[in-house]
PDB file of C-alpha atoms in Angstrom:
ATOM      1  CA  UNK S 171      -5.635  57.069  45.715  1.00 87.00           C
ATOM      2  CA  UNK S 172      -4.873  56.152  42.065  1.00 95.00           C
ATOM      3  CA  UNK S 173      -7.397  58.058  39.915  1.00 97.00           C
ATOM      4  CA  UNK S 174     -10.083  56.603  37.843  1.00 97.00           C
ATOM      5  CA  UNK S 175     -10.612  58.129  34.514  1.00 97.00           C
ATOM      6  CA  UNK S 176     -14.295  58.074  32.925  1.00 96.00           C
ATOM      7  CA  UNK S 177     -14.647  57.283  29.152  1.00 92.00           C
ATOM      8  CA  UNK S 178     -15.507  61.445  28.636  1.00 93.00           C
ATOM      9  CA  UNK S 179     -14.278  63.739  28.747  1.00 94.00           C
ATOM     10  CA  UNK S 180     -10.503  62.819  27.399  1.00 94.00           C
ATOM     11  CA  UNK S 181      -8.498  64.480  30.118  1.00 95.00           C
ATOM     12  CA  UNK S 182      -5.694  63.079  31.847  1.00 97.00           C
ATOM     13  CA  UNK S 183      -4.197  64.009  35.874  1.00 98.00           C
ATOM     14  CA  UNK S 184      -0.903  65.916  35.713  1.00 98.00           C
ATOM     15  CA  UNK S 185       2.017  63.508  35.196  1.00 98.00           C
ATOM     16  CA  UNK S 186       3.622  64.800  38.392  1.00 97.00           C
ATOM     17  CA  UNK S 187       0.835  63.207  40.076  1.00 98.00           C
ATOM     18  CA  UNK S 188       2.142  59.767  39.047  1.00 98.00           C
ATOM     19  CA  UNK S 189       2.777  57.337  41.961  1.00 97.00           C
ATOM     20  CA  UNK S 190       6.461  56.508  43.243  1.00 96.00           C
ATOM     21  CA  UNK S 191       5.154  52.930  43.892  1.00 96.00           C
ATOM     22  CA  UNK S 192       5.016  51.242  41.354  1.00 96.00           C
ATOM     23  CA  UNK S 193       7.049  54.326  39.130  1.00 96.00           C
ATOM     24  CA  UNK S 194       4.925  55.888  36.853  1.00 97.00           C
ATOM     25  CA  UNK S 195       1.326  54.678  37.705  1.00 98.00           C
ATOM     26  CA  UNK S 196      -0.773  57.915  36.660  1.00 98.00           C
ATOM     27  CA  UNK S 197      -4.554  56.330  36.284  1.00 98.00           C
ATOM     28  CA  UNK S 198      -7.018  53.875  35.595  1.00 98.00           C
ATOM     29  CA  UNK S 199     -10.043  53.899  33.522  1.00 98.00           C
ATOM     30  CA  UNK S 200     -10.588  55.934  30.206  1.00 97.00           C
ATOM     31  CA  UNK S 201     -10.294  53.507  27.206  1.00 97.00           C
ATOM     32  CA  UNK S 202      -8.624  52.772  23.627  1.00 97.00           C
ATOM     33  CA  UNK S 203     -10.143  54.828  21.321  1.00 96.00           C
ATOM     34  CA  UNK S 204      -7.801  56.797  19.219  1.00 95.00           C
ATOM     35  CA  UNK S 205      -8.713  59.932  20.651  1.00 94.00           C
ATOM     36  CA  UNK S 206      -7.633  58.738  24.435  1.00 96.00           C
ATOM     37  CA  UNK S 207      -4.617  57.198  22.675  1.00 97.00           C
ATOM     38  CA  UNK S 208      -3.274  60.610  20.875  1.00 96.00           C
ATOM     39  CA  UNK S 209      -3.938  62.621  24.055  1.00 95.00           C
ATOM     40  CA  UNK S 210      -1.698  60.022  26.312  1.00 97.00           C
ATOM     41  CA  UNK S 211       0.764  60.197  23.685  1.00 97.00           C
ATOM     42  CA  UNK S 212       0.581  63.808  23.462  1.00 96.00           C
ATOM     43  CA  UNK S 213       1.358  64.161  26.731  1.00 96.00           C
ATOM     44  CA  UNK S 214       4.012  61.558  27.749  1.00 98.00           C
ATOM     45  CA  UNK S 215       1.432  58.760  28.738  1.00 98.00           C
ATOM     46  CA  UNK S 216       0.850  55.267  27.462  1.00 98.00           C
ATOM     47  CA  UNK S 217      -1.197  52.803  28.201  1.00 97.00           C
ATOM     48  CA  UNK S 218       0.230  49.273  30.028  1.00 96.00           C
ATOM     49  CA  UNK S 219      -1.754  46.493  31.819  1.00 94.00           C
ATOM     50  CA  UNK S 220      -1.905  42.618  31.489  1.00 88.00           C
ATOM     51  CA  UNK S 221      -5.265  40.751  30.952  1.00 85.00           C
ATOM     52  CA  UNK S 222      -7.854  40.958  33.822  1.00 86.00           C
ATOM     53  CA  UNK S 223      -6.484  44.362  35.357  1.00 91.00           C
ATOM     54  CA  UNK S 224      -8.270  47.495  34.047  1.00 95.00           C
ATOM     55  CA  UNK S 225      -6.719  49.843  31.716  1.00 97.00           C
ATOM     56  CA  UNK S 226      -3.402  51.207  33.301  1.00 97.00           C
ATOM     57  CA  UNK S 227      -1.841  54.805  32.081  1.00 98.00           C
ATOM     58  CA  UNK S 228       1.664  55.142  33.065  1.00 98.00           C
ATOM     59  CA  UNK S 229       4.250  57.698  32.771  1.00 98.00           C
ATOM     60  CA  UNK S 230       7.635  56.854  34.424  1.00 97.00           C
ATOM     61  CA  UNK S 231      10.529  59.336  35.596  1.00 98.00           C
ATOM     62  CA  UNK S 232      12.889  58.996  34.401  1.00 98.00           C
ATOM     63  CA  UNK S 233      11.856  58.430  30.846  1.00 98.00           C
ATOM     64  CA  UNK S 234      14.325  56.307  28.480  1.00 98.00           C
ATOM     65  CA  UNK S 235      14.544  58.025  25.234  1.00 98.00           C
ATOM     66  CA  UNK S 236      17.267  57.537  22.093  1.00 98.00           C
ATOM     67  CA  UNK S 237      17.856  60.927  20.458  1.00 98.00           C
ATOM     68  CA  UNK S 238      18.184  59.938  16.634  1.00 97.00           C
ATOM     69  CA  UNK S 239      21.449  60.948  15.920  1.00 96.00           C
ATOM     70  CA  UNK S 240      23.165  59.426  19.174  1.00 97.00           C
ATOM     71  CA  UNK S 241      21.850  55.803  18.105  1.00 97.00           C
ATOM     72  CA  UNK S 242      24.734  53.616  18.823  1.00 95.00           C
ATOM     73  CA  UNK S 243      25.978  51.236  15.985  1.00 93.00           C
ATOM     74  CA  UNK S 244      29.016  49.088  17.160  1.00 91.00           C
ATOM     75  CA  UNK S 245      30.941  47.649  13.854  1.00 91.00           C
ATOM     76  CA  UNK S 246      29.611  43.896  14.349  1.00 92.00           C
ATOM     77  CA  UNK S 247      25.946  46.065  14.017  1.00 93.00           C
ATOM     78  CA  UNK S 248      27.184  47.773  10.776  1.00 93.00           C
ATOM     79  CA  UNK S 249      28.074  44.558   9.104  1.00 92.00           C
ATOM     80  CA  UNK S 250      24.988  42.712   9.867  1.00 91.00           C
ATOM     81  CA  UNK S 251      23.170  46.137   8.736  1.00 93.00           C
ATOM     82  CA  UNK S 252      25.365  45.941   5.327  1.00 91.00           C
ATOM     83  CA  UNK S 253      26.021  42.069   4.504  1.00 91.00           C
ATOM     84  CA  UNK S 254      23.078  40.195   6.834  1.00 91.00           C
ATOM     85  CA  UNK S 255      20.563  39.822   3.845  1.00 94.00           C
ATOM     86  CA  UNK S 256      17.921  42.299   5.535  1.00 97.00           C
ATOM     87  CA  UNK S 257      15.347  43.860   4.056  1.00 97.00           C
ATOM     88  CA  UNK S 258      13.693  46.648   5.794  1.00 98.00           C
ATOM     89  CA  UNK S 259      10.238  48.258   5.079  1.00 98.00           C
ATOM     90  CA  UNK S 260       8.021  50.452   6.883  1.00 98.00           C
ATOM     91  CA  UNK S 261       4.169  49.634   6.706  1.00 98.00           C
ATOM     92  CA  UNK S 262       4.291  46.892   4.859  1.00 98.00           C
ATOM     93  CA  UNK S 263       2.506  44.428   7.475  1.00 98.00           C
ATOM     94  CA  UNK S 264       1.313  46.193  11.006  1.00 98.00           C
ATOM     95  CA  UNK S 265      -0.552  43.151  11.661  1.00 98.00           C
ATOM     96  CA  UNK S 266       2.261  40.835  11.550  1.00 98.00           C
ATOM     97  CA  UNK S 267       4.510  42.668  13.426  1.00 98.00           C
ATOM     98  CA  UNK S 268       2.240  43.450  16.349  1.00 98.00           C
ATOM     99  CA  UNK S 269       1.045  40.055  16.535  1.00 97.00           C
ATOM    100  CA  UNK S 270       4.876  39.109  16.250  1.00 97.00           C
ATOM    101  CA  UNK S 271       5.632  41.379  19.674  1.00 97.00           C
ATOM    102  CA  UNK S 272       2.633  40.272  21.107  1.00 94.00           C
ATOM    103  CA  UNK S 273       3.695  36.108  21.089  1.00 91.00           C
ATOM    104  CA  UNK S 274       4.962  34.948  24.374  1.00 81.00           C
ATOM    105  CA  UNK S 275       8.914  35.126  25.367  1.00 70.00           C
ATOM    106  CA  UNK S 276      10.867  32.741  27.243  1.00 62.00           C
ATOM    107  CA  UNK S 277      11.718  35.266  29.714  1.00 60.00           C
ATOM    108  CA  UNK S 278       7.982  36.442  30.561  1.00 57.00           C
ATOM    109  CA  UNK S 279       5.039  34.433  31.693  1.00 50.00           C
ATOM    110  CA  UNK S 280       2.340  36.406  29.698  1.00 49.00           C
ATOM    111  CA  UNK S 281       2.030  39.369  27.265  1.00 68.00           C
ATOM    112  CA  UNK S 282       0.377  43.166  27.808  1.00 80.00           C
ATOM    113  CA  UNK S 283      -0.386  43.247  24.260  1.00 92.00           C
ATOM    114  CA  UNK S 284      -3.904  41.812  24.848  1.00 93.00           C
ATOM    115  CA  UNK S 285      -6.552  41.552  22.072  1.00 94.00           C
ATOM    116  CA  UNK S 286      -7.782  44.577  23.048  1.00 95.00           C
ATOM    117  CA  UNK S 287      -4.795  46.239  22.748  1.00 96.00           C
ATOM    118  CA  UNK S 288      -3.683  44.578  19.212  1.00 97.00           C
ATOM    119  CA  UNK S 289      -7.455  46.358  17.887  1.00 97.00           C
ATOM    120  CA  UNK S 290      -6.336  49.659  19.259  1.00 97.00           C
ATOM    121  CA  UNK S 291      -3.266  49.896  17.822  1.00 98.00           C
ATOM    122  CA  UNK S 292      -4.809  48.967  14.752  1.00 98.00           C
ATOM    123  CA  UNK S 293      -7.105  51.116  14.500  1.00 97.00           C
ATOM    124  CA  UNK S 294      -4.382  53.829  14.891  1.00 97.00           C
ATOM    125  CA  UNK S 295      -2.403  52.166  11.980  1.00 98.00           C
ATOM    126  CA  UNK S 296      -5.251  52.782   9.681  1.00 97.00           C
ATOM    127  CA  UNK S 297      -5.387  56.172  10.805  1.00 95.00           C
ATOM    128  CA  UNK S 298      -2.287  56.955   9.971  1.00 96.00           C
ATOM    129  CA  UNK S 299      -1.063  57.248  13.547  1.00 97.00           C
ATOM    130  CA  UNK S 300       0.440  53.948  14.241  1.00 98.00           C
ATOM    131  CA  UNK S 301       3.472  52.604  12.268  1.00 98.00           C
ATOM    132  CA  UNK S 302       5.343  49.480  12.132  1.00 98.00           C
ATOM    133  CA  UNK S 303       9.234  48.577  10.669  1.00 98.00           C
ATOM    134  CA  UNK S 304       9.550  45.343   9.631  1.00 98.00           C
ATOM    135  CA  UNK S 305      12.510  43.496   8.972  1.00 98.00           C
ATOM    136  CA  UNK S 306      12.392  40.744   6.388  1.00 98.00           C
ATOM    137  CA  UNK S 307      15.315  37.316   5.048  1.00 97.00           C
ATOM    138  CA  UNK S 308      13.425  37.024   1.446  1.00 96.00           C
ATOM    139  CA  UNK S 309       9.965  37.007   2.466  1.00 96.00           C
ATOM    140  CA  UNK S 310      10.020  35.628   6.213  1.00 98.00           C
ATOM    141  CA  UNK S 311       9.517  38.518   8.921  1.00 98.00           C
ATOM    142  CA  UNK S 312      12.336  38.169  11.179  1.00 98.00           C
ATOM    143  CA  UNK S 313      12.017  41.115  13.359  1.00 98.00           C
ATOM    144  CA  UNK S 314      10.512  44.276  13.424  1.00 98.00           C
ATOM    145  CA  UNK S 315       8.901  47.101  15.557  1.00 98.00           C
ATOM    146  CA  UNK S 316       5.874  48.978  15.976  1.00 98.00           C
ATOM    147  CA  UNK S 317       4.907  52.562  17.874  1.00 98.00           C
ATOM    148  CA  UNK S 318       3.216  55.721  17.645  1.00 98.00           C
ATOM    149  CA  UNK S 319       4.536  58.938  15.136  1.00 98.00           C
ATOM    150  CA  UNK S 320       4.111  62.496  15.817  1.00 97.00           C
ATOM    151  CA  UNK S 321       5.723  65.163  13.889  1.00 96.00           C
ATOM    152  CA  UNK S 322       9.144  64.385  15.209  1.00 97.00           C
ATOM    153  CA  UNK S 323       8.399  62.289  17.665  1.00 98.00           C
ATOM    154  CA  UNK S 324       8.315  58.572  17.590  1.00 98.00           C
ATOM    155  CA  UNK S 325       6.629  56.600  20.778  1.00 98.00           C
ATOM    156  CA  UNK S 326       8.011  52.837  20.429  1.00 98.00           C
ATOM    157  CA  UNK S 327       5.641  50.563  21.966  1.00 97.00           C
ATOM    158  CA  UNK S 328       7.692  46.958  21.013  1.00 97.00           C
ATOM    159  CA  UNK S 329       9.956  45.226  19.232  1.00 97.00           C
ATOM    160  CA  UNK S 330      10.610  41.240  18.610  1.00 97.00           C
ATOM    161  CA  UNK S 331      13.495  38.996  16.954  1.00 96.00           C
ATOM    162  CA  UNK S 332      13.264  36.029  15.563  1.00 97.00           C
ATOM    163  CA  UNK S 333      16.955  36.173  14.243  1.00 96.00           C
ATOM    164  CA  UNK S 334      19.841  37.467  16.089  1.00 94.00           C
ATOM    165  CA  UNK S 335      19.957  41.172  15.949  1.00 95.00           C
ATOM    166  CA  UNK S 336      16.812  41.921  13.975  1.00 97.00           C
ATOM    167  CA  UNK S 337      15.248  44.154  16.228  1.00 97.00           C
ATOM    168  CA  UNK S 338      18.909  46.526  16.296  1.00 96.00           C
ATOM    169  CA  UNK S 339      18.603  46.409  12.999  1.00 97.00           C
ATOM    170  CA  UNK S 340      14.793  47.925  12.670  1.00 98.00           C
ATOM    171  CA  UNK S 341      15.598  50.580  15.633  1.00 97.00           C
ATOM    172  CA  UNK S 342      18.931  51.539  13.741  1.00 97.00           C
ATOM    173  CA  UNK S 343      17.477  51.868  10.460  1.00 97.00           C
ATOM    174  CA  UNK S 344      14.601  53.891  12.180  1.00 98.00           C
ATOM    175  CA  UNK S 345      16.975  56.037  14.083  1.00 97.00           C
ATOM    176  CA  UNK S 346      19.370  56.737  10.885  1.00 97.00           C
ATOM    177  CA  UNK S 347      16.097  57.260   8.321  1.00 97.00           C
ATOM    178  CA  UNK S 348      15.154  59.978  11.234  1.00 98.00           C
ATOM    179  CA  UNK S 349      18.538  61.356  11.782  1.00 97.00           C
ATOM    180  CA  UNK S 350      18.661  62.390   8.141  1.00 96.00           C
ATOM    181  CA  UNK S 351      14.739  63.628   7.983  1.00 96.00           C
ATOM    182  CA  UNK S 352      14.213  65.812  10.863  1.00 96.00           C
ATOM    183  CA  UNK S 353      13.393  63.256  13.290  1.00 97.00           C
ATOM    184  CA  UNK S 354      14.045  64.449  17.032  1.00 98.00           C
ATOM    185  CA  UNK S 355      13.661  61.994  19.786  1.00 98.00           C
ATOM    186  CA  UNK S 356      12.387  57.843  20.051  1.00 98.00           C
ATOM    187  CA  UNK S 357      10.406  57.611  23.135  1.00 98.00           C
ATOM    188  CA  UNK S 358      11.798  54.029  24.493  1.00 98.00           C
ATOM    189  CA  UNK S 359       9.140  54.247  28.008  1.00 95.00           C
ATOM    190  CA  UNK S 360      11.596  52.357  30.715  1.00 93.00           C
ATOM    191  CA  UNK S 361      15.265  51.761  31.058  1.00 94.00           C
ATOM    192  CA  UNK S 362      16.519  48.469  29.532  1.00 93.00           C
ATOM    193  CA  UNK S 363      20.141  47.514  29.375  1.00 93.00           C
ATOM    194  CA  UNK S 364      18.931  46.246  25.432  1.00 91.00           C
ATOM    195  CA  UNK S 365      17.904  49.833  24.338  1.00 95.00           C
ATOM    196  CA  UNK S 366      21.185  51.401  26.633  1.00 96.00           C
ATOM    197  CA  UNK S 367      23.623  49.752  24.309  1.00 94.00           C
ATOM    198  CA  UNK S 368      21.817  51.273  21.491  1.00 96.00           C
ATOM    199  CA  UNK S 369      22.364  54.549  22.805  1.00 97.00           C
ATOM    200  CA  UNK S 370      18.854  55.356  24.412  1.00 98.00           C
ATOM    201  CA  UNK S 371      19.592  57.120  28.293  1.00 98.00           C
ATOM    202  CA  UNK S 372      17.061  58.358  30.696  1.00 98.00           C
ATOM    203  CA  UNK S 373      16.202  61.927  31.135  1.00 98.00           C
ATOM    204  CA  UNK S 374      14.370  63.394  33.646  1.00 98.00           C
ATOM    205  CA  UNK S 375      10.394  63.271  32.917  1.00 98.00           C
ATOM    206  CA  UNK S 376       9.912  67.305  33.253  1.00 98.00           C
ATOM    207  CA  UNK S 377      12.680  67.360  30.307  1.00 98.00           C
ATOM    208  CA  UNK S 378      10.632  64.610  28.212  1.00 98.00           C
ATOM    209  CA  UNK S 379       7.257  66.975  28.440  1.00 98.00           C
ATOM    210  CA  UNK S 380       9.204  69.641  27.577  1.00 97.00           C
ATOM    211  CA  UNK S 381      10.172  68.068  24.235  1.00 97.00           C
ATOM    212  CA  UNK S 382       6.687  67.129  23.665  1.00 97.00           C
ATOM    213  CA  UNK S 383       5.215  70.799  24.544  1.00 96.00           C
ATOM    214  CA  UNK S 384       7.987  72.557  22.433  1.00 95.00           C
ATOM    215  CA  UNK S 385       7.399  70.068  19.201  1.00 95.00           C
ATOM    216  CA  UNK S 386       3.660  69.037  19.235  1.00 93.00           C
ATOM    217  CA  UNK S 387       1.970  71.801  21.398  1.00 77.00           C
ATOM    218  CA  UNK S 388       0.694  73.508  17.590  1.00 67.00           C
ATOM    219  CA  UNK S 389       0.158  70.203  15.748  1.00 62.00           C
ATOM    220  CA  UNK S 390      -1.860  68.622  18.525  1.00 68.00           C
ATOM    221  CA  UNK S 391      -5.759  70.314  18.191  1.00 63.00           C
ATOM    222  CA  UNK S 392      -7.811  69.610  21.295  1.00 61.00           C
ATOM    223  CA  UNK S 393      -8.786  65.695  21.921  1.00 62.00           C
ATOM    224  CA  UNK S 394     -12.253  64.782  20.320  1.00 60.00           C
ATOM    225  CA  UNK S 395     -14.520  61.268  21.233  1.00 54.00           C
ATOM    226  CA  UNK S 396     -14.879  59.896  17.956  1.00 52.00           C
ATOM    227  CA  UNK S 397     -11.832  58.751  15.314  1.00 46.00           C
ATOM    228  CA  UNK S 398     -11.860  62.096  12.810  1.00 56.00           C
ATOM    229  CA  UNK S 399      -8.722  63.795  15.076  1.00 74.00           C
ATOM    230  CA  UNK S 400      -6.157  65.454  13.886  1.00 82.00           C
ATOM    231  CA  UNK S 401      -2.443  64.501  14.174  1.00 91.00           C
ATOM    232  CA  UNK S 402       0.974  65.452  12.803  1.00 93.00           C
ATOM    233  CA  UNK S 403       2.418  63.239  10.251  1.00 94.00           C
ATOM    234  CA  UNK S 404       5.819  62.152  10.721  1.00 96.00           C
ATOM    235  CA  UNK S 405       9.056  64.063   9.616  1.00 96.00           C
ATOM    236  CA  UNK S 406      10.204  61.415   7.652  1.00 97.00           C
ATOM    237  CA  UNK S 407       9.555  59.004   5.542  1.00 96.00           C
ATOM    238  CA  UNK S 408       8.845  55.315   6.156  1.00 97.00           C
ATOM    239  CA  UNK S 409       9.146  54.244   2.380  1.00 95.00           C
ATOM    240  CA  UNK S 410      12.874  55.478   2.929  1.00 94.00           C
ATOM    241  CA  UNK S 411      14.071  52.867   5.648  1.00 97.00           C
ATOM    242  CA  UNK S 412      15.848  50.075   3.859  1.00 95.00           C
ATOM    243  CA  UNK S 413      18.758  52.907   2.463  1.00 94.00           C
ATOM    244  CA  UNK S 414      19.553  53.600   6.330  1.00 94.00           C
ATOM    245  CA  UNK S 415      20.817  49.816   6.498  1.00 90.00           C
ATOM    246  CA  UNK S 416      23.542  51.481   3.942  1.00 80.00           C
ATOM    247  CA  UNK S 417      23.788  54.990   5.430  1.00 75.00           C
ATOM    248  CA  UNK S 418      27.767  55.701   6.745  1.00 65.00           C
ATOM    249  CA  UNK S 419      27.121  56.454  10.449  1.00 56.00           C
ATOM    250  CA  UNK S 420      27.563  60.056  11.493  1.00 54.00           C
ATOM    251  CA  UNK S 421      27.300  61.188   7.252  1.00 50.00           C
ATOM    252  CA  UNK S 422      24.149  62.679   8.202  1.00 49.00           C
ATOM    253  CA  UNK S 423      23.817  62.804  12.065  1.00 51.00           C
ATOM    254  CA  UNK S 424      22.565  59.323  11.896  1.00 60.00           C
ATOM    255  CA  UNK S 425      24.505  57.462  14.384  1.00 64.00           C
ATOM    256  CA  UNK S 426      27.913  56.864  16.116  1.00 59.00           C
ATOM    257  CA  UNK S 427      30.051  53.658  14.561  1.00 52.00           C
ATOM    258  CA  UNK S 428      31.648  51.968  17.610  1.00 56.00           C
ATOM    259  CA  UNK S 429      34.224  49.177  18.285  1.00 44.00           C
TER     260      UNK S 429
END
């Protein structure tokens, strides 16, 4: 029987209690203050339902991760990266970019990132928890992501495109600008054959934990109810994106360069 979480205290069921069917499913209930939010992050669990089902917590083996410095940039990448007219910035508009992932795709009837959701995440972002890269052509958004960073650690939630290649070109950047700042792993959820050609493989969800418990078990204090919580910043710098477009690949452990 799937677990049903009340709103206190902030605890979560072991993640090897998760259901084989469907993958992942760990509980229900709980909610979407930042204090439930940190302590899912914290320890490999994030949130995922569509409108009119109750709040889903999820954490998947095996988990799809991109290890900075194994990002994959093929040579059509590094051009667009170098001569596409990009500009990329970190922070510059959350709003825009989650409301950006958030829009409906051809390929999918609806959208998880419900209203609810959107406020959540935002209310993380003015924390300080929540982060967003944007990708701009002048001053028109044309792709971006957004997620959650910790220390090292950086929990993608979604990307978008509105131009060919934008959203490569926001994970790259992130990966490089990590790569070269002590960055050590991109949480990327579930396996997609998009984030595979980047470089992002699955690992086994005991090895994902383990990562978490060896680089945020001292940063992380014990969960509180209310929004004054304590969190890591992250290693690098999101002011410091847009020089990754130029960055040679493998100079500083940021990325293979691939025909």
């Amino acid at each position: 029987m799937l677990p049903w979480l009340p709103e206190l205290p902030v605890r979560f069921p072991p993640v090897e209690s998760a259901l084989d069917d469907p993958g992942g499913l760990l509980a229900a209930g709980g909610d979407l203050s930042p204090a439930w939010l940190l302590s899912a992050y914290r320890h490999g669990i994030f949130p995922w339902y569509s409108e009119g089902q109750p709040l889903l917590w999820w954490s998947p083996d095996p988990r799809m991760v991109l290890f900075p410095e194994e990002v994959r940039v093929r040579r059509s990448l590094a051009k667009r990266l170098r001569n596409g007219g990009f500009t990329v910035t970190g922070d510059r508009d959350f709003e825009a970019v989650i409301t950006a992932c958030a829009a409906p795709r051809d390929d999918e009837p609806g959208t998880w990132i419900t209203p609810e959701m959107a406020r959540a995440y935002g209310r993380l972002h003015a924390l300080g928890a929540a982060h967003s890269v944007e990708v701009w052509q002048g001053e028109t958004l044309v792709g971006g992501l957004y997620g959650i960073a910790l220390g090292p650690v950086f929990f993608g939630e979604s990307m978008f495109s509105r131009v060919p290649d934008a959203s490569k070109v926001a994970l790259a950047c992130l990966a490089r600008t990590m790569a070269a700042e002590g960055g050590r792993l991109i949480d990327c959820q579930m396996h997609t054959a998009h984030l595979a050609s980047l470089g992002a493989r699955d690992i086994a969800r005991a090895a994902f934990i383990g990562y978490l418990d060896e680089w945020l078990d001292d940063a992380m204090p014990a969960p509180r109810s209310d929004a004054r919580l304590a969190f890591p910043p992250p290693a690098w710098s999101f002011e410091r994106l847009d020089a990754a477009r130029q960055m040679p690949p493998g100079a500083t452990g940021g990325g293979r360069l691939e025909q």
